[in-house]
mmCIF file of N, CA and C in Angstrom:
data_model
loop_
_atom_site.group_PDB
_atom_site.id
_atom_site.type_symbol
_atom_site.label_atom_id
_atom_site.label_comp_id
_atom_site.label_asym_id
_atom_site.label_seq_id
_atom_site.Cartn_x
_atom_site.Cartn_y
_atom_site.Cartn_z
ATOM 1 N N UNK A 284 -21.042 12.520 -6.000
ATOM 2 C CA UNK A 284 -20.755 11.124 -6.258
ATOM 3 C C UNK A 284 -19.240 10.864 -6.285
ATOM 4 N N UNK A 285 -18.459 11.861 -6.683
ATOM 5 C CA UNK A 285 -17.015 11.676 -6.784
ATOM 6 C C UNK A 285 -16.356 11.364 -5.442
ATOM 7 N N UNK A 286 -16.702 12.041 -4.334
ATOM 8 C CA UNK A 286 -16.049 11.684 -3.065
ATOM 9 C C UNK A 286 -16.313 10.240 -2.637
ATOM 10 N N UNK A 287 -17.506 9.749 -2.887
ATOM 11 C CA UNK A 287 -17.813 8.360 -2.525
ATOM 12 C C UNK A 287 -17.003 7.386 -3.383
ATOM 13 N N UNK A 288 -16.891 7.655 -4.669
ATOM 14 C CA UNK A 288 -16.112 6.773 -5.549
ATOM 15 C C UNK A 288 -14.623 6.815 -5.213
ATOM 16 N N UNK A 289 -14.130 7.997 -4.878
ATOM 17 C CA UNK A 289 -12.722 8.114 -4.493
ATOM 18 C C UNK A 289 -12.459 7.348 -3.207
ATOM 19 N N UNK A 290 -13.375 7.422 -2.261
ATOM 20 C CA UNK A 290 -13.223 6.685 -1.005
ATOM 21 C C UNK A 290 -13.203 5.181 -1.249
ATOM 22 N N UNK A 291 -14.110 4.698 -2.072
ATOM 23 C CA UNK A 291 -14.143 3.271 -2.397
ATOM 24 C C UNK A 291 -12.864 2.860 -3.118
ATOM 25 N N UNK A 292 -12.401 3.695 -4.047
ATOM 26 C CA UNK A 292 -11.159 3.400 -4.759
ATOM 27 C C UNK A 292 -9.984 3.310 -3.792
ATOM 28 N N UNK A 293 -9.885 4.256 -2.855
ATOM 29 C CA UNK A 293 -8.767 4.240 -1.927
ATOM 30 C C UNK A 293 -8.823 3.042 -0.975
ATOM 31 N N UNK A 294 -10.010 2.694 -0.511
ATOM 32 C CA UNK A 294 -10.128 1.497 0.324
ATOM 33 C C UNK A 294 -9.695 0.253 -0.441
ATOM 34 N N UNK A 295 -10.109 0.144 -1.677
ATOM 35 C CA UNK A 295 -9.740 -1.008 -2.499
ATOM 36 C C UNK A 295 -8.237 -1.015 -2.796
ATOM 37 N N UNK A 296 -7.683 0.143 -3.106
ATOM 38 C CA UNK A 296 -6.255 0.253 -3.396
ATOM 39 C C UNK A 296 -5.418 -0.153 -2.187
ATOM 40 N N UNK A 297 -5.790 0.306 -1.010
ATOM 41 C CA UNK A 297 -5.053 -0.037 0.210
ATOM 42 C C UNK A 297 -5.168 -1.532 0.495
ATOM 43 N N UNK A 298 -6.343 -2.106 0.311
ATOM 44 C CA UNK A 298 -6.492 -3.534 0.587
ATOM 45 C C UNK A 298 -5.697 -4.389 -0.398
ATOM 46 N N UNK A 299 -5.667 -4.012 -1.651
ATOM 47 C CA UNK A 299 -4.880 -4.762 -2.635
ATOM 48 C C UNK A 299 -3.384 -4.575 -2.376
ATOM 49 N N UNK A 300 -2.986 -3.348 -2.035
ATOM 50 C CA UNK A 300 -1.566 -3.065 -1.797
ATOM 51 C C UNK A 300 -1.051 -3.825 -0.574
ATOM 52 N N UNK A 301 -1.871 -3.946 0.464
ATOM 53 C CA UNK A 301 -1.450 -4.601 1.690
ATOM 54 C C UNK A 301 -1.763 -6.094 1.722
ATOM 55 N N UNK A 302 -2.289 -6.643 0.656
ATOM 56 C CA UNK A 302 -2.629 -8.061 0.620
ATOM 57 C C UNK A 302 -1.356 -8.891 0.744
ATOM 58 N N UNK A 303 -1.378 -9.809 1.674
ATOM 59 C CA UNK A 303 -0.188 -10.622 1.912
ATOM 60 C C UNK A 303 -0.435 -12.108 1.664
ATOM 61 N N UNK A 304 -1.531 -12.614 2.186
ATOM 62 C CA UNK A 304 -1.735 -14.063 2.194
ATOM 63 C C UNK A 304 -1.931 -14.640 0.795
ATOM 64 N N UNK A 305 -2.807 -14.068 0.000
ATOM 65 C CA UNK A 305 -3.080 -14.626 -1.325
ATOM 66 C C UNK A 305 -1.848 -14.608 -2.234
ATOM 67 N N UNK A 306 -1.126 -13.485 -2.355
ATOM 68 C CA UNK A 306 0.082 -13.549 -3.188
ATOM 69 C C UNK A 306 1.145 -14.495 -2.639
ATOM 70 N N UNK A 307 1.241 -14.592 -1.325
ATOM 71 C CA UNK A 307 2.251 -15.495 -0.750
ATOM 72 C C UNK A 307 1.942 -16.948 -1.081
ATOM 73 N N UNK A 308 0.674 -17.291 -1.175
ATOM 74 C CA UNK A 308 0.291 -18.672 -1.470
ATOM 75 C C UNK A 308 0.253 -18.981 -2.963
ATOM 76 N N UNK A 309 -0.123 -18.012 -3.789
ATOM 77 C CA UNK A 309 -0.409 -18.292 -5.197
ATOM 78 C C UNK A 309 0.732 -18.005 -6.166
ATOM 79 N N UNK A 310 1.567 -17.027 -5.871
ATOM 80 C CA UNK A 310 2.588 -16.621 -6.834
ATOM 81 C C UNK A 310 3.883 -17.358 -6.549
ATOM 82 N N UNK A 311 4.399 -18.033 -7.562
ATOM 83 C CA UNK A 311 5.636 -18.797 -7.425
ATOM 84 C C UNK A 311 6.844 -18.039 -7.935
ATOM 85 N N UNK A 312 6.651 -17.129 -8.857
ATOM 86 C CA UNK A 312 7.755 -16.386 -9.450
ATOM 87 C C UNK A 312 8.146 -15.231 -8.526
ATOM 88 N N UNK A 313 9.400 -15.208 -8.096
ATOM 89 C CA UNK A 313 9.857 -14.195 -7.137
ATOM 90 C C UNK A 313 9.839 -12.788 -7.730
ATOM 91 N N UNK A 314 9.927 -12.663 -9.047
ATOM 92 C CA UNK A 314 9.942 -11.327 -9.655
ATOM 93 C C UNK A 314 8.551 -10.701 -9.697
ATOM 94 N N UNK A 315 7.509 -11.475 -9.470
ATOM 95 C CA UNK A 315 6.144 -10.953 -9.520
ATOM 96 C C UNK A 315 5.512 -10.778 -8.141
ATOM 97 N N UNK A 316 6.275 -10.988 -7.079
ATOM 98 C CA UNK A 316 5.748 -10.864 -5.732
ATOM 99 C C UNK A 316 5.530 -9.395 -5.366
ATOM 100 N N UNK A 317 4.514 -9.097 -4.571
ATOM 101 C CA UNK A 317 4.351 -7.736 -4.073
ATOM 102 C C UNK A 317 5.469 -7.381 -3.092
ATOM 103 N N UNK A 318 5.572 -6.125 -2.783
ATOM 104 C CA UNK A 318 6.666 -5.645 -1.948
ATOM 105 C C UNK A 318 6.637 -6.285 -0.566
ATOM 106 N N UNK A 319 5.473 -6.401 0.034
ATOM 107 C CA UNK A 319 5.392 -6.942 1.392
ATOM 108 C C UNK A 319 5.862 -8.388 1.446
ATOM 109 N N UNK A 320 5.423 -9.193 0.522
ATOM 110 C CA UNK A 320 5.831 -10.600 0.491
ATOM 111 C C UNK A 320 7.318 -10.710 0.145
ATOM 112 N N UNK A 321 7.772 -9.889 -0.769
ATOM 113 C CA UNK A 321 9.181 -9.896 -1.141
ATOM 114 C C UNK A 321 10.098 -9.540 0.016
ATOM 115 N N UNK A 322 9.686 -8.548 0.826
ATOM 116 C CA UNK A 322 10.503 -8.179 1.979
ATOM 117 C C UNK A 322 10.593 -9.307 2.997
ATOM 118 N N UNK A 323 9.498 -9.987 3.231
ATOM 119 C CA UNK A 323 9.502 -11.085 4.201
ATOM 120 C C UNK A 323 10.355 -12.239 3.692
ATOM 121 N N UNK A 324 10.213 -12.587 2.428
ATOM 122 C CA UNK A 324 11.018 -13.690 1.880
ATOM 123 C C UNK A 324 12.499 -13.327 1.825
ATOM 124 N N UNK A 325 12.782 -12.088 1.493
ATOM 125 C CA UNK A 325 14.168 -11.639 1.432
ATOM 126 C C UNK A 325 14.804 -11.685 2.815
ATOM 127 N N UNK A 326 14.049 -11.253 3.818
ATOM 128 C CA UNK A 326 14.546 -11.271 5.205
ATOM 129 C C UNK A 326 14.765 -12.701 5.692
ATOM 130 N N UNK A 327 13.886 -13.622 5.295
ATOM 131 C CA UNK A 327 14.045 -15.007 5.748
ATOM 132 C C UNK A 327 15.203 -15.711 5.047
ATOM 133 N N UNK A 328 15.497 -15.325 3.802
ATOM 134 C CA UNK A 328 16.606 -15.955 3.082
ATOM 135 C C UNK A 328 17.958 -15.527 3.636
ATOM 136 N N UNK A 329 18.074 -14.252 3.955
ATOM 137 C CA UNK A 329 19.350 -13.707 4.427
ATOM 138 C C UNK A 329 19.204 -13.213 5.870
ATOM 139 N N UNK A 330 18.763 -14.084 6.751
ATOM 140 C CA UNK A 330 18.440 -13.678 8.119
ATOM 141 C C UNK A 330 19.653 -13.113 8.857
ATOM 142 N N UNK A 331 20.806 -13.685 8.665
ATOM 143 C CA UNK A 331 21.979 -13.219 9.407
ATOM 144 C C UNK A 331 22.740 -12.119 8.682
ATOM 145 N N UNK A 332 22.579 -12.010 7.369
ATOM 146 C CA UNK A 332 23.367 -11.050 6.615
ATOM 147 C C UNK A 332 22.705 -9.707 6.371
ATOM 148 N N UNK A 333 21.452 -9.558 6.764
ATOM 149 C CA UNK A 333 20.737 -8.317 6.511
ATOM 150 C C UNK A 333 20.667 -7.498 7.800
ATOM 151 N N UNK A 334 21.084 -6.239 7.759
ATOM 152 C CA UNK A 334 20.937 -5.401 8.952
ATOM 153 C C UNK A 334 19.465 -5.245 9.338
ATOM 154 N N UNK A 335 19.213 -5.048 10.620
ATOM 155 C CA UNK A 335 17.850 -4.989 11.139
ATOM 156 C C UNK A 335 17.039 -3.847 10.515
ATOM 157 N N UNK A 336 17.637 -2.719 10.256
ATOM 158 C CA UNK A 336 16.897 -1.553 9.776
ATOM 159 C C UNK A 336 16.579 -1.608 8.284
ATOM 160 N N UNK A 337 17.227 -2.461 7.532
ATOM 161 C CA UNK A 337 17.004 -2.501 6.083
ATOM 162 C C UNK A 337 15.600 -2.966 5.706
ATOM 163 N N UNK A 338 15.045 -4.051 6.270
ATOM 164 C CA UNK A 338 13.657 -4.407 5.945
ATOM 165 C C UNK A 338 12.645 -3.380 6.460
ATOM 166 N N UNK A 339 12.945 -2.766 7.586
ATOM 167 C CA UNK A 339 12.051 -1.728 8.102
ATOM 168 C C UNK A 339 12.047 -0.530 7.176
ATOM 169 N N UNK A 340 13.192 -0.164 6.653
ATOM 170 C CA UNK A 340 13.273 0.929 5.687
ATOM 171 C C UNK A 340 12.541 0.569 4.400
ATOM 172 N N UNK A 341 12.660 -0.672 3.965
ATOM 173 C CA UNK A 341 11.929 -1.118 2.775
ATOM 174 C C UNK A 341 10.429 -1.063 2.971
ATOM 175 N N UNK A 342 9.961 -1.438 4.159
ATOM 176 C CA UNK A 342 8.530 -1.353 4.456
ATOM 177 C C UNK A 342 8.068 0.101 4.478
ATOM 178 N N UNK A 343 8.901 0.989 4.994
ATOM 179 C CA UNK A 343 8.550 2.407 5.016
ATOM 180 C C UNK A 343 8.489 2.983 3.606
ATOM 181 N N UNK A 344 9.437 2.595 2.763
ATOM 182 C CA UNK A 344 9.444 3.085 1.373
ATOM 183 C C UNK A 344 8.244 2.529 0.604
ATOM 184 N N UNK A 345 7.779 1.342 0.967
ATOM 185 C CA UNK A 345 6.622 0.777 0.279
ATOM 186 C C UNK A 345 5.329 1.530 0.599
ATOM 187 N N UNK A 346 5.338 2.380 1.607
ATOM 188 C CA UNK A 346 4.173 3.206 1.931
ATOM 189 C C UNK A 346 4.046 4.438 1.043
ATOM 190 N N UNK A 347 5.086 4.768 0.316
ATOM 191 C CA UNK A 347 5.083 5.994 -0.494
ATOM 192 C C UNK A 347 3.936 6.026 -1.513
ATOM 193 N N UNK A 348 3.663 4.951 -2.272
ATOM 194 C CA UNK A 348 2.531 5.025 -3.211
ATOM 195 C C UNK A 348 1.187 5.250 -2.511
ATOM 196 N N UNK A 349 1.009 4.687 -1.334
ATOM 197 C CA UNK A 349 -0.239 4.915 -0.592
ATOM 198 C C UNK A 349 -0.358 6.376 -0.173
ATOM 199 N N UNK A 350 0.729 6.935 0.305
ATOM 200 C CA UNK A 350 0.704 8.342 0.700
ATOM 201 C C UNK A 350 0.446 9.255 -0.487
ATOM 202 N N UNK A 351 1.047 8.949 -1.602
ATOM 203 C CA UNK A 351 0.827 9.755 -2.814
ATOM 204 C C UNK A 351 -0.636 9.676 -3.254
ATOM 205 N N UNK A 352 -1.221 8.491 -3.204
ATOM 206 C CA UNK A 352 -2.633 8.340 -3.585
ATOM 207 C C UNK A 352 -3.540 9.120 -2.642
ATOM 208 N N UNK A 353 -3.299 9.038 -1.351
ATOM 209 C CA UNK A 353 -4.120 9.773 -0.397
ATOM 210 C C UNK A 353 -3.984 11.275 -0.584
ATOM 211 N N UNK A 354 -2.767 11.751 -0.769
ATOM 212 C CA UNK A 354 -2.569 13.189 -0.926
ATOM 213 C C UNK A 354 -3.126 13.701 -2.247
ATOM 214 N N UNK A 355 -3.003 12.910 -3.299
ATOM 215 C CA UNK A 355 -3.497 13.346 -4.607
ATOM 216 C C UNK A 355 -5.021 13.374 -4.662
ATOM 217 N N UNK A 356 -5.685 12.473 -3.951
ATOM 218 C CA UNK A 356 -7.144 12.383 -4.005
ATOM 219 C C UNK A 356 -7.834 13.069 -2.828
ATOM 220 N N UNK A 357 -7.077 13.759 -2.002
ATOM 221 C CA UNK A 357 -7.631 14.427 -0.846
ATOM 222 C C UNK A 357 -8.563 15.573 -1.236
ATOM 223 N N UNK A 358 -8.313 16.198 -2.344
ATOM 224 C CA UNK A 358 -9.156 17.329 -2.767
ATOM 225 C C UNK A 358 -10.600 16.900 -3.025
ATOM 226 N N UNK A 359 -10.823 15.648 -3.424
ATOM 227 C CA UNK A 359 -12.182 15.166 -3.632
ATOM 228 C C UNK A 359 -12.935 15.047 -2.316
ATOM 229 N N UNK A 360 -12.227 14.637 -1.274
ATOM 230 C CA UNK A 360 -12.865 14.562 0.036
ATOM 231 C C UNK A 360 -13.233 15.948 0.545
ATOM 232 N N UNK A 361 -12.323 16.902 0.364
ATOM 233 C CA UNK A 361 -12.619 18.270 0.820
ATOM 234 C C UNK A 361 -13.813 18.853 0.069
ATOM 235 N N UNK A 362 -13.875 18.600 -1.214
ATOM 236 C CA UNK A 362 -14.997 19.129 -1.986
ATOM 237 C C UNK A 362 -16.302 18.471 -1.571
ATOM 238 N N UNK A 363 -16.265 17.198 -1.204
ATOM 239 C CA UNK A 363 -17.458 16.511 -0.750
ATOM 240 C C UNK A 363 -17.919 16.982 0.615
ATOM 241 N N UNK A 364 -16.967 17.321 1.479
ATOM 242 C CA UNK A 364 -17.319 17.799 2.805
ATOM 243 C C UNK A 364 -17.926 19.191 2.749
ATOM 244 N N UNK A 365 -17.419 20.042 1.877
ATOM 245 C CA UNK A 365 -17.911 21.411 1.799
ATOM 246 C C UNK A 365 -19.160 21.540 0.927
ATOM 247 N N UNK A 366 -19.495 20.521 0.146
ATOM 248 C CA UNK A 366 -20.669 20.607 -0.736
ATOM 249 C C UNK A 366 -21.961 20.684 0.067
ATOM 250 N N UNK A 367 -22.046 20.001 1.174
ATOM 251 C CA UNK A 367 -23.258 20.015 1.973
ATOM 252 C C UNK A 367 -23.319 21.158 2.963
ATOM 253 N N UNK A 368 -22.251 21.911 3.104
ATOM 254 C CA UNK A 368 -22.183 22.984 4.090
ATOM 255 C C UNK A 368 -22.768 24.296 3.579
ATOM 256 N N UNK A 369 -22.972 24.439 2.293
ATOM 257 C CA UNK A 369 -23.492 25.693 1.724
ATOM 258 C C UNK A 369 -25.017 25.702 1.815
ATOM 259 N N UNK A 370 -25.550 26.788 2.316
ATOM 260 C CA UNK A 370 -26.992 26.902 2.462
ATOM 261 C C UNK A 370 -27.643 27.479 1.231
#
């Protein structure tokens, strides 16, 4: 049961982390915006003063929590795959 729950958790975590439209429409306070919405608003405010690679680097750094979650919970998937292989 653990591999299935971990898979559902990771799918939900990724969807919440990558959610763009709802926070962009509903949240008015700039300090509470998610990283993706914050990067887009920051880039639009300082369009001429921000180097091209800085928002791309910010988007890459925002992937770190997703990678950590996948790597930390990978052992549950391996255990689920090998559980059915034993005769």
